[in-house]
Tab-separated table of C-alpha atoms and ligand atoms in Angstrom:
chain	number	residue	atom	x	y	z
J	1	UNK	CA	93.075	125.190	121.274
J	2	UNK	CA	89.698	123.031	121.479
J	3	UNK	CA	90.622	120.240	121.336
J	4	UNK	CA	87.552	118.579	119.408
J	5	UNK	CA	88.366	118.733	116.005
J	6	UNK	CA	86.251	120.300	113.267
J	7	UNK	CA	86.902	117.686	110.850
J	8	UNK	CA	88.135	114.137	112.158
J	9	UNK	CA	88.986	112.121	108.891
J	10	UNK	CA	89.656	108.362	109.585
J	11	UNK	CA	90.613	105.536	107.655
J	12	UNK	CA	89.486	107.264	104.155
J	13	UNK	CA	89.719	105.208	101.050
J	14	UNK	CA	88.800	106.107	97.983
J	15	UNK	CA	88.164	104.362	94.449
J	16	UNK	CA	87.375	104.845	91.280
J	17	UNK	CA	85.874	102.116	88.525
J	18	UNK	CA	88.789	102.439	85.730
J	19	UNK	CA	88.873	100.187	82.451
J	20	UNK	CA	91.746	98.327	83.548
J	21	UNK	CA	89.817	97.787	87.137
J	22	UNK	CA	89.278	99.080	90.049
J	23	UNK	CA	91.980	101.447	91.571
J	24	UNK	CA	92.183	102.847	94.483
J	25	UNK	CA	93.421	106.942	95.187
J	26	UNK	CA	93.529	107.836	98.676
J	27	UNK	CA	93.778	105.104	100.580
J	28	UNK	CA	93.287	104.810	104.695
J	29	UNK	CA	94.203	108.341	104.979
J	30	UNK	CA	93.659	109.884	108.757
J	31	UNK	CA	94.044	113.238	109.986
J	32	UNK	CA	92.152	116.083	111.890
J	33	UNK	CA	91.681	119.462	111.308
J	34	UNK	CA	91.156	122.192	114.258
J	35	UNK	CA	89.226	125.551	114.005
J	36	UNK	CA	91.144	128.191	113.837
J	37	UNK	CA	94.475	125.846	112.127
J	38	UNK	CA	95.313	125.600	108.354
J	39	UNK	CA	96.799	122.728	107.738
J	40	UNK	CA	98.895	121.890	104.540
J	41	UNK	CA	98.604	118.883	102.536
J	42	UNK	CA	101.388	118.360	99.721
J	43	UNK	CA	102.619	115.667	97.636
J	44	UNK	CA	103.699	115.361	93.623
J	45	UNK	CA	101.207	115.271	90.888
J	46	UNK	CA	99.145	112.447	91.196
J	47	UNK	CA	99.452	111.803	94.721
J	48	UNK	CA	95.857	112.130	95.987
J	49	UNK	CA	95.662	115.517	97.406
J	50	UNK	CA	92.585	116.554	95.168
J	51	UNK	CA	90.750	113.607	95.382
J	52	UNK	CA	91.420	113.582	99.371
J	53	UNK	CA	89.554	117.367	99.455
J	54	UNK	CA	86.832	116.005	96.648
J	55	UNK	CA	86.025	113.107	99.038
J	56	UNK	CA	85.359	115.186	102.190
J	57	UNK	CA	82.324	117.072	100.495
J	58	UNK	CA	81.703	113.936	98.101
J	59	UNK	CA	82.008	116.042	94.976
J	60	UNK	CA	81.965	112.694	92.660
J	61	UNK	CA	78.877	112.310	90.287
J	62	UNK	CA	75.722	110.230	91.794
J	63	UNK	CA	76.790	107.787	88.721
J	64	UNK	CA	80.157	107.591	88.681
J	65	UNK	CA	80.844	104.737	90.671
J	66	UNK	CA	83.480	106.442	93.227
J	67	UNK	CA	83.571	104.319	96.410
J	68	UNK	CA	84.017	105.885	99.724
J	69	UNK	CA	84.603	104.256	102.969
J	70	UNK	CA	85.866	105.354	106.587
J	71	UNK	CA	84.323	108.225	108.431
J	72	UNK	CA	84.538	112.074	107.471
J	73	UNK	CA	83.191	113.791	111.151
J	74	UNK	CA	82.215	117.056	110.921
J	75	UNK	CA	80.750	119.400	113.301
J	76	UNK	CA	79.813	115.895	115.390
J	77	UNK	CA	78.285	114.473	111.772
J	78	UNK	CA	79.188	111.598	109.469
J	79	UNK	CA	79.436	113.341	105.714
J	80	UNK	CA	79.804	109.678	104.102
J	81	UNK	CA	76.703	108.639	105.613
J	82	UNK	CA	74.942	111.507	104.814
J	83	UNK	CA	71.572	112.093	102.615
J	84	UNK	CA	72.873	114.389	99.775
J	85	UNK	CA	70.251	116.788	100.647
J	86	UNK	CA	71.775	116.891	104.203
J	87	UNK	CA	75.490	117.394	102.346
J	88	UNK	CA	74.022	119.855	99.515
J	89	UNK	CA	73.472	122.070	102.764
J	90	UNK	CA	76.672	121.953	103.793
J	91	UNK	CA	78.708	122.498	100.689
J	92	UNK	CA	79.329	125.775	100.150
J	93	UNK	CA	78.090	126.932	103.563
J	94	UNK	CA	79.546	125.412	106.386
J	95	UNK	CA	82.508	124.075	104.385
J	96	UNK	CA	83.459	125.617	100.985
J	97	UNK	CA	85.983	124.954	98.549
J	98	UNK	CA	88.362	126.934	97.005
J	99	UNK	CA	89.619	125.377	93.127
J	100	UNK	CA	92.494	125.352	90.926
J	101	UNK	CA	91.257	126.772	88.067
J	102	UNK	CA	88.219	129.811	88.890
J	103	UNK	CA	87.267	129.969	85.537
J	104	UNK	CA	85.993	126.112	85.662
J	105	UNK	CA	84.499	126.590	88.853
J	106	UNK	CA	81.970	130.109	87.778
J	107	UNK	CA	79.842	129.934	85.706
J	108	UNK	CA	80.507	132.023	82.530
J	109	UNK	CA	76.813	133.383	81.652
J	110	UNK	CA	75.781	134.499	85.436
J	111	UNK	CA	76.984	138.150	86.931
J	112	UNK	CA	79.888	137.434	89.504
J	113	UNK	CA	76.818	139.323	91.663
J	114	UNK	CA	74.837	136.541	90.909
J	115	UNK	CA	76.687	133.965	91.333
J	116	UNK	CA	77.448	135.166	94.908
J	117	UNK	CA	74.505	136.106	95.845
J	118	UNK	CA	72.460	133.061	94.634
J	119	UNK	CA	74.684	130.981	96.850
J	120	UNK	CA	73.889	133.695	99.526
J	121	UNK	CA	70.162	133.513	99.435
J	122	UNK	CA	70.455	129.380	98.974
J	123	UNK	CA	72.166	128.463	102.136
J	124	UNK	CA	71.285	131.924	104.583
J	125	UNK	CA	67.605	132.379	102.974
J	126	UNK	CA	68.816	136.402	102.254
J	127	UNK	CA	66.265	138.405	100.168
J	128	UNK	CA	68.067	139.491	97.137
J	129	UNK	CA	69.105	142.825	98.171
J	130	UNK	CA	70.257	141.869	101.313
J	131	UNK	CA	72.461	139.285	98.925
J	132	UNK	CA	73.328	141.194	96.843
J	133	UNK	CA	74.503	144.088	99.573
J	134	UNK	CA	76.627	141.435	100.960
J	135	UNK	CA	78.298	140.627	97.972
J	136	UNK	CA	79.170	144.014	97.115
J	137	UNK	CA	80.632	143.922	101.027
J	138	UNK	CA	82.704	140.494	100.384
J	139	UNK	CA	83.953	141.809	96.941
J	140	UNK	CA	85.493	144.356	98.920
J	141	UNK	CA	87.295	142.404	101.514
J	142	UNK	CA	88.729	140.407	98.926
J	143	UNK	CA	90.558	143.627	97.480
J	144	UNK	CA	88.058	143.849	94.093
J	145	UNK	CA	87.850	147.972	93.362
J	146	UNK	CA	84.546	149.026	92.914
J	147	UNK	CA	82.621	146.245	93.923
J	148	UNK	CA	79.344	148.510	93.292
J	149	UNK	CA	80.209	147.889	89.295
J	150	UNK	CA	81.992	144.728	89.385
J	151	UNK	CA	78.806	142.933	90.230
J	152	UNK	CA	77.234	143.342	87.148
J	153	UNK	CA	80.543	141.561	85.398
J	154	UNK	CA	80.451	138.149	83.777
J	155	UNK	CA	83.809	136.350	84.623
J	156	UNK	CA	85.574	136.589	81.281
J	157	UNK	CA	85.806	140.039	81.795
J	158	UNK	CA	87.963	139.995	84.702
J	159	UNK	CA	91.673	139.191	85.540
J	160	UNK	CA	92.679	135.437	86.368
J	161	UNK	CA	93.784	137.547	89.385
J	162	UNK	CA	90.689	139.051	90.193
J	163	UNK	CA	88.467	135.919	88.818
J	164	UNK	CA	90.265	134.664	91.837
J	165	UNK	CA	89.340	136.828	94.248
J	166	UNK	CA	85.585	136.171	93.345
J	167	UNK	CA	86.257	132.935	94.155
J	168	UNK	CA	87.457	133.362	97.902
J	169	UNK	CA	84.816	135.984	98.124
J	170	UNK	CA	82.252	132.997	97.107
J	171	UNK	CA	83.991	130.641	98.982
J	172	UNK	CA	83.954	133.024	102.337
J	173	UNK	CA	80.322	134.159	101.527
J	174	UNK	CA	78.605	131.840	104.108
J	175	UNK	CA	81.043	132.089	106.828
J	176	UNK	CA	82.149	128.673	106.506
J	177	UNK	CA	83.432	126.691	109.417
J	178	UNK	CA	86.513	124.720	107.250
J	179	UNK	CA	87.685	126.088	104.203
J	180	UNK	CA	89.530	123.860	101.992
J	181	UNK	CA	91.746	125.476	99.354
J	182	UNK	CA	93.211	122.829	96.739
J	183	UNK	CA	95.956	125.215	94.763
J	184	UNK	CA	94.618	128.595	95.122
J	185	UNK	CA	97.037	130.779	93.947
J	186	UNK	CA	98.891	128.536	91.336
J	187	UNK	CA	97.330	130.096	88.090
J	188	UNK	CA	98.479	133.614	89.645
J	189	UNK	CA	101.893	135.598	89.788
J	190	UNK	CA	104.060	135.536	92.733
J	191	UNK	CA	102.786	139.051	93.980
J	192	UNK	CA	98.997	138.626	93.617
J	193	UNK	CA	99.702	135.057	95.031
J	194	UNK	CA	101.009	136.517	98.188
J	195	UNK	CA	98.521	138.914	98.124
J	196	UNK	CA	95.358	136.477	98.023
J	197	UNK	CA	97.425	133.816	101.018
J	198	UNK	CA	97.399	137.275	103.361
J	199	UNK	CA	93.872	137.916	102.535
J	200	UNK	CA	92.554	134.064	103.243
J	201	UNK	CA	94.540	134.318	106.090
J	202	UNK	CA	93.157	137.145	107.604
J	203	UNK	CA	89.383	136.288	107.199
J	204	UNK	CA	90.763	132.978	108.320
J	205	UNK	CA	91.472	134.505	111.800
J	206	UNK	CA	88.809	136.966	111.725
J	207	UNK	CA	86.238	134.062	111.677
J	208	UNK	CA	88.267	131.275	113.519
J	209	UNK	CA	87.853	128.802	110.398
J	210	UNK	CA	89.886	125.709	109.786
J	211	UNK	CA	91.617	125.261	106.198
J	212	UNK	CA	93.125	122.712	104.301
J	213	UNK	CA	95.297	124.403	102.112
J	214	UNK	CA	96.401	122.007	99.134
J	215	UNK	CA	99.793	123.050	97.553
J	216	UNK	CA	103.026	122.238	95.689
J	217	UNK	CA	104.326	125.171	97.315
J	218	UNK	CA	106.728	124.550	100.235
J	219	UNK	CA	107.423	127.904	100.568
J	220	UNK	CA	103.863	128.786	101.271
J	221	UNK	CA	103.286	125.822	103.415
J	222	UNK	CA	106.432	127.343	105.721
J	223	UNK	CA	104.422	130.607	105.556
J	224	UNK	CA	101.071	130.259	106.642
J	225	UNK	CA	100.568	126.534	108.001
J	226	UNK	CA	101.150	124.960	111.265
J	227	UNK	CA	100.629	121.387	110.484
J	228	UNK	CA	101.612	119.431	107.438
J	229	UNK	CA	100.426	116.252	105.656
J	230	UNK	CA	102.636	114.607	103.599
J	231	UNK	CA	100.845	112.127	100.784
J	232	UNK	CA	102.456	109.528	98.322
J	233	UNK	CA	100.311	107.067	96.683
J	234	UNK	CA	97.405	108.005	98.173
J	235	UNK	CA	98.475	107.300	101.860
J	236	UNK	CA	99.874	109.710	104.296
J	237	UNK	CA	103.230	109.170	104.755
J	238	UNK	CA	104.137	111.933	107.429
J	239	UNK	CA	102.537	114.240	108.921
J	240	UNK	CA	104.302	117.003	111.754
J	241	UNK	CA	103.763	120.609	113.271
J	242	UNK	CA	105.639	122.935	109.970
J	243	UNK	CA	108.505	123.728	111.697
J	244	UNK	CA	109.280	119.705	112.937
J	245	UNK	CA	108.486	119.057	109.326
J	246	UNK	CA	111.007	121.636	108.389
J	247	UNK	CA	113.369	120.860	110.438
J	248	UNK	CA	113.231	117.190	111.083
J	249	UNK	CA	111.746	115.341	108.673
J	250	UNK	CA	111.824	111.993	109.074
J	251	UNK	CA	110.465	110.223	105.671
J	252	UNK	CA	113.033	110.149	103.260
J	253	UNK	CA	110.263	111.251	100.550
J	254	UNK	CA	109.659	114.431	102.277
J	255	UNK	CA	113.685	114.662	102.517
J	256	UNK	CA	113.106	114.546	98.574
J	257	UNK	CA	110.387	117.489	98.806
J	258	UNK	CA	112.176	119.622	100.987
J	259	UNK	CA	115.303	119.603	98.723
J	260	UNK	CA	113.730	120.279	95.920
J	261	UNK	CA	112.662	123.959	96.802
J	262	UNK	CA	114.579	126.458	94.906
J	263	UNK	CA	116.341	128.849	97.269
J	264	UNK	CA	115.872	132.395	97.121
J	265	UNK	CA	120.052	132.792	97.871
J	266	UNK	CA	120.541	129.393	95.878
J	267	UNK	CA	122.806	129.902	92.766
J	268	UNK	CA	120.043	129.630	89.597
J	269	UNK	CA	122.835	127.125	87.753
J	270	UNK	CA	122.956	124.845	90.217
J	271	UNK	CA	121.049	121.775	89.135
J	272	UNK	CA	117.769	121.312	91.346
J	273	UNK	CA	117.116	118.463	93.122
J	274	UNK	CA	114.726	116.324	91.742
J	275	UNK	CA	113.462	113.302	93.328
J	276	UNK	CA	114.509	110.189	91.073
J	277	UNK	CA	112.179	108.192	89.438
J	278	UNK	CA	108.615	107.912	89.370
J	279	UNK	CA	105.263	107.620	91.302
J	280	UNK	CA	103.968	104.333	90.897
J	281	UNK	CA	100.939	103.726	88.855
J	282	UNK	CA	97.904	102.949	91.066
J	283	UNK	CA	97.259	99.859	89.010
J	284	UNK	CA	100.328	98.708	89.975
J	285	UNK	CA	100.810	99.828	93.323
J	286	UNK	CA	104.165	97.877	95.189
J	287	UNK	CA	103.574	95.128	98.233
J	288	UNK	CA	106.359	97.122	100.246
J	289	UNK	CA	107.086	100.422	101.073
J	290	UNK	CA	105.509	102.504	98.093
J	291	UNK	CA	108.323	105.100	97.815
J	292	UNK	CA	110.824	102.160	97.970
J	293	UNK	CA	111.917	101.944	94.230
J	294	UNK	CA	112.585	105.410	94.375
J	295	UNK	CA	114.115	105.723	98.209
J	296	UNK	CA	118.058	105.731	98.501
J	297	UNK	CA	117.883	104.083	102.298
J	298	UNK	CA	115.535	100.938	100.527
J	299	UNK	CA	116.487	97.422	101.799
J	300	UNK	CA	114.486	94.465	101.657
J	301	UNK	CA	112.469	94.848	103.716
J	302	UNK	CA	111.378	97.947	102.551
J	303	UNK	CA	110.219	95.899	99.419
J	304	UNK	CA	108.749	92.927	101.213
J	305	UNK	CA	106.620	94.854	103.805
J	306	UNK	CA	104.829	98.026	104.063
J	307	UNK	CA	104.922	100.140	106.988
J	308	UNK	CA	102.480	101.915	109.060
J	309	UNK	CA	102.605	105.204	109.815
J	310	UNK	CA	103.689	105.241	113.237
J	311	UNK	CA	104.501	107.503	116.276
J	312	UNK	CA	107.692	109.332	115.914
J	313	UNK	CA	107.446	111.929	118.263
J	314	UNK	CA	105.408	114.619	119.640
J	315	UNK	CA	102.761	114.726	117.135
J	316	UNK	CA	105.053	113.656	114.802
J	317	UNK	CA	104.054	110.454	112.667
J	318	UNK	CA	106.002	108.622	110.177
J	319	UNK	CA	105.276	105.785	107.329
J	320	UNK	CA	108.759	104.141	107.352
J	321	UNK	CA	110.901	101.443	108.509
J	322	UNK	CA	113.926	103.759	108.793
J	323	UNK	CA	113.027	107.052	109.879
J	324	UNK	CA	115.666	107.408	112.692
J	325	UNK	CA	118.114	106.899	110.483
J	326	UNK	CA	117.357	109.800	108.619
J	327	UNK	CA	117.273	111.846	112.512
J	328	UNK	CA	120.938	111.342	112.428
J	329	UNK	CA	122.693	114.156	111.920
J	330	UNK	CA	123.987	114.738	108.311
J	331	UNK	CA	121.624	111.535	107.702
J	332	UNK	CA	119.978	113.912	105.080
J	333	UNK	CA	122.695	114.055	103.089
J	334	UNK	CA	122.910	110.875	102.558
J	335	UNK	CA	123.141	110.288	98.880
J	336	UNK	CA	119.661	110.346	96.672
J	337	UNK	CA	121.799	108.803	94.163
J	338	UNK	CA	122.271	104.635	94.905
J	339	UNK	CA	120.423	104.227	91.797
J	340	UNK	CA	121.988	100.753	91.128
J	341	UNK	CA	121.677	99.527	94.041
J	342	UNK	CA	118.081	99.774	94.062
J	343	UNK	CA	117.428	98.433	90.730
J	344	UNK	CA	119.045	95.268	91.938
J	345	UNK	CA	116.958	95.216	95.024
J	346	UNK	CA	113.551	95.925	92.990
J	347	UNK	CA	114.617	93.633	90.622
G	401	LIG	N1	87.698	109.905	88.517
G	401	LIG	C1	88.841	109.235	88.551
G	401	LIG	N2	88.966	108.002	88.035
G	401	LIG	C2	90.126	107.322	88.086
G	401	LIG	N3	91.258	107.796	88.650
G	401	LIG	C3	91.203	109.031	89.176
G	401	LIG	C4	90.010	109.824	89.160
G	401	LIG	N4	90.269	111.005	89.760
G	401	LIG	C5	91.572	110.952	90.126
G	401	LIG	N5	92.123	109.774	89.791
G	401	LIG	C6	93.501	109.347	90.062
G	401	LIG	O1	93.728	109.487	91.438
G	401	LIG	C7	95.085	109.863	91.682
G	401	LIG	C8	95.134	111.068	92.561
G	401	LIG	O2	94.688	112.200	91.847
G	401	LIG	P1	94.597	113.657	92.473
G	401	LIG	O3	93.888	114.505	91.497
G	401	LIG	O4	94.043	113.580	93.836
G	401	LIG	O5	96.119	114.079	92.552
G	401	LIG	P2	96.734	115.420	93.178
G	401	LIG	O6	97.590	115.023	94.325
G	401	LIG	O7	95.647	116.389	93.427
G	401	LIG	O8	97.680	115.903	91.986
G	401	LIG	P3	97.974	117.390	91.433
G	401	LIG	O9	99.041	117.918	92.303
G	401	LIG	O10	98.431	117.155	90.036
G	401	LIG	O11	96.699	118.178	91.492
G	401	LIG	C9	95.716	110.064	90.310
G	401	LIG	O12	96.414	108.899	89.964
G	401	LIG	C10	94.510	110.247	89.404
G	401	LIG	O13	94.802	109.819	88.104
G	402	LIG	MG1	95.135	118.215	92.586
């Protein structure tokens, strides 16, 4: 592997303007991303993955009052320092994104050909039937029968499945160098899911891209990534090659995540395991250890101090005071369930 990275994210922070003040989403949040690697970034609701992928192409309005700070490298170039014309020509060309929801992200009163090709002729300068020819060509590598005829269709009148598939097809149109992928398949059922990950993954390969692929999924993340990011309150708080991360973990929050994936053998009665508690607000965010109040190895000084992420092994890094004792064996199954305990620490 080359090892320059494509993107080289350091010290991130992000905030947003909020009534109650200013709050802060992702905050100091480092990590690299290779050509060629996908690597998987996962975390509960709230946690800062989206705003994390937003950041890196700046996709917050002019007026909004988002602030950004740290460095986002890519391709040897600052994005935060940027001119937006000099971003514009990135977005969507040398990196794209990938959304949630398609039907928010096309526009409902253009063609899905013209929505393709417009972003074809924008960042390549393609004539419009050289566009449009290569949109008929991506609609078919993303599995959409009869591209020819499908061109000429607004979105409502396809599938959430296939709306999908437009969007990788838009996303892919410009060859991009990083792809980043926040949820892709979540709106779609488990076989067109798996579908649409093989198909990412093989124009992936095919064109030696880097992707970020954002997901609640563990499953998926054991599948098709080889290096995971683990966020909480907006910071990372481990981050490992998959199968480390799979096998050791070492923060007890991604103990938490890990246990709550529903096994395929598991028997469907048996009560899931749920991480207790609650994310913080970010308005109130703790001095300490953020996942403290909700951690079953917190002590004080777990609530006094915060902890870096540190070195934990070959690149292996971990945000907590007591990571090695969760590397003893059985140390995982440790209780989640000291509730009391906690509550007095906390107080
Ligand atoms: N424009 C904004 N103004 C204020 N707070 C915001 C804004 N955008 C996001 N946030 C807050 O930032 C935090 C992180 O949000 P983000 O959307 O990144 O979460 P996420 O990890 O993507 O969650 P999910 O898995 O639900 O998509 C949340 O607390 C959210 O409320
Ligand atoms: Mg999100």
């Amino acid at each position: 592997m080359n090892r320059t990275p494509l993107l080289d994210v350091k010290h991130l922070r992000t905030r947003f303007p909020t009534e109650r003040g200013e709050v802060t989403a992702v905050d100091g949040v480092s990590f690299q991303v290779y050509a060629g690697e996908t690597v998987g970034l996962v975390g509960e609701s709230g946690c800062g993955k989206s705003v994390t992928s937003l950041s890196i192409l700046r996709l917050f309005g002019k007026h909004s009052g988002t602030r950004l700070e740290g460095e986002i490298n890519f391709e040897g170039k600052n994005l935060l320092t940027m001119s937006l014309e000099e971003i514009q020509k990135i977005r969507g060309n040398r990196i794209s994104m990938i959304f949630q929801d398609p039907m928010s992200s096309l526009n409902p009163v253009l063609t899905i050909g013209d929505q393709i090709a417009e972003s074809i002729i924008r960042h390549q300068g393609a004539s419009k039937k050289a566009a449009l020819e290569k949109t008929v060509e991506m609609l078919r590598l993303v599995g959409i029968p009869s591209p020819e005829q499908r061109v000429f269709d607004y979105p409502h009148q396809l599938s959430g499945g296939m709306r999908q598939r437009v969007m990788i097809a838009m996303g892919l149109s410009c060859q991009p160098k990083l792809l980043i992928a926040d949820e892709p398949t979540t709106a779609l059922d488990v076989t067109i899911q798996a579908q649409i990950l093989d198909l990412m993954l093989e124009v992936k390969e095919r064109l030696n891209m880097g992707m970020i692929l954002i997901t609640h999924d563990l499953g998926v993340v054991a599948e098709v990534c080889s290096r995971v990011l683990v966020m909480y309150l907006g910071q990372i708080v481990e981050e490992a090659p998959v199968e480390t991360l799979f096998e050791h973990p070492k923060h007890p929050y991604t103990v938490g995540l890990l246990r709550s994936i529903p096994t395929l053998e598991g028997n469907r009665s048996e009560k899931l395991h749920v991480i207790e508690g609650m994310v913080p607000s970010l308005h109130q965010i703790p001095q300490g250890c953020r996942f403290a109040q909700r951690c079953p190895y917190a002590d004080r000084l777990c609530f006094d101090q915060a902890p870096d992420l540190t070195e934990a092994g070959r690149d292996h890094k971990v945000r907590c005071w007591h990571q090695d004792k969760l590397s003893l064996e059985g140390g995982m199954e440790l209780a989640f369930e000291t509730r009391e305990r906690r509550e007095t620490l906390s107080g």
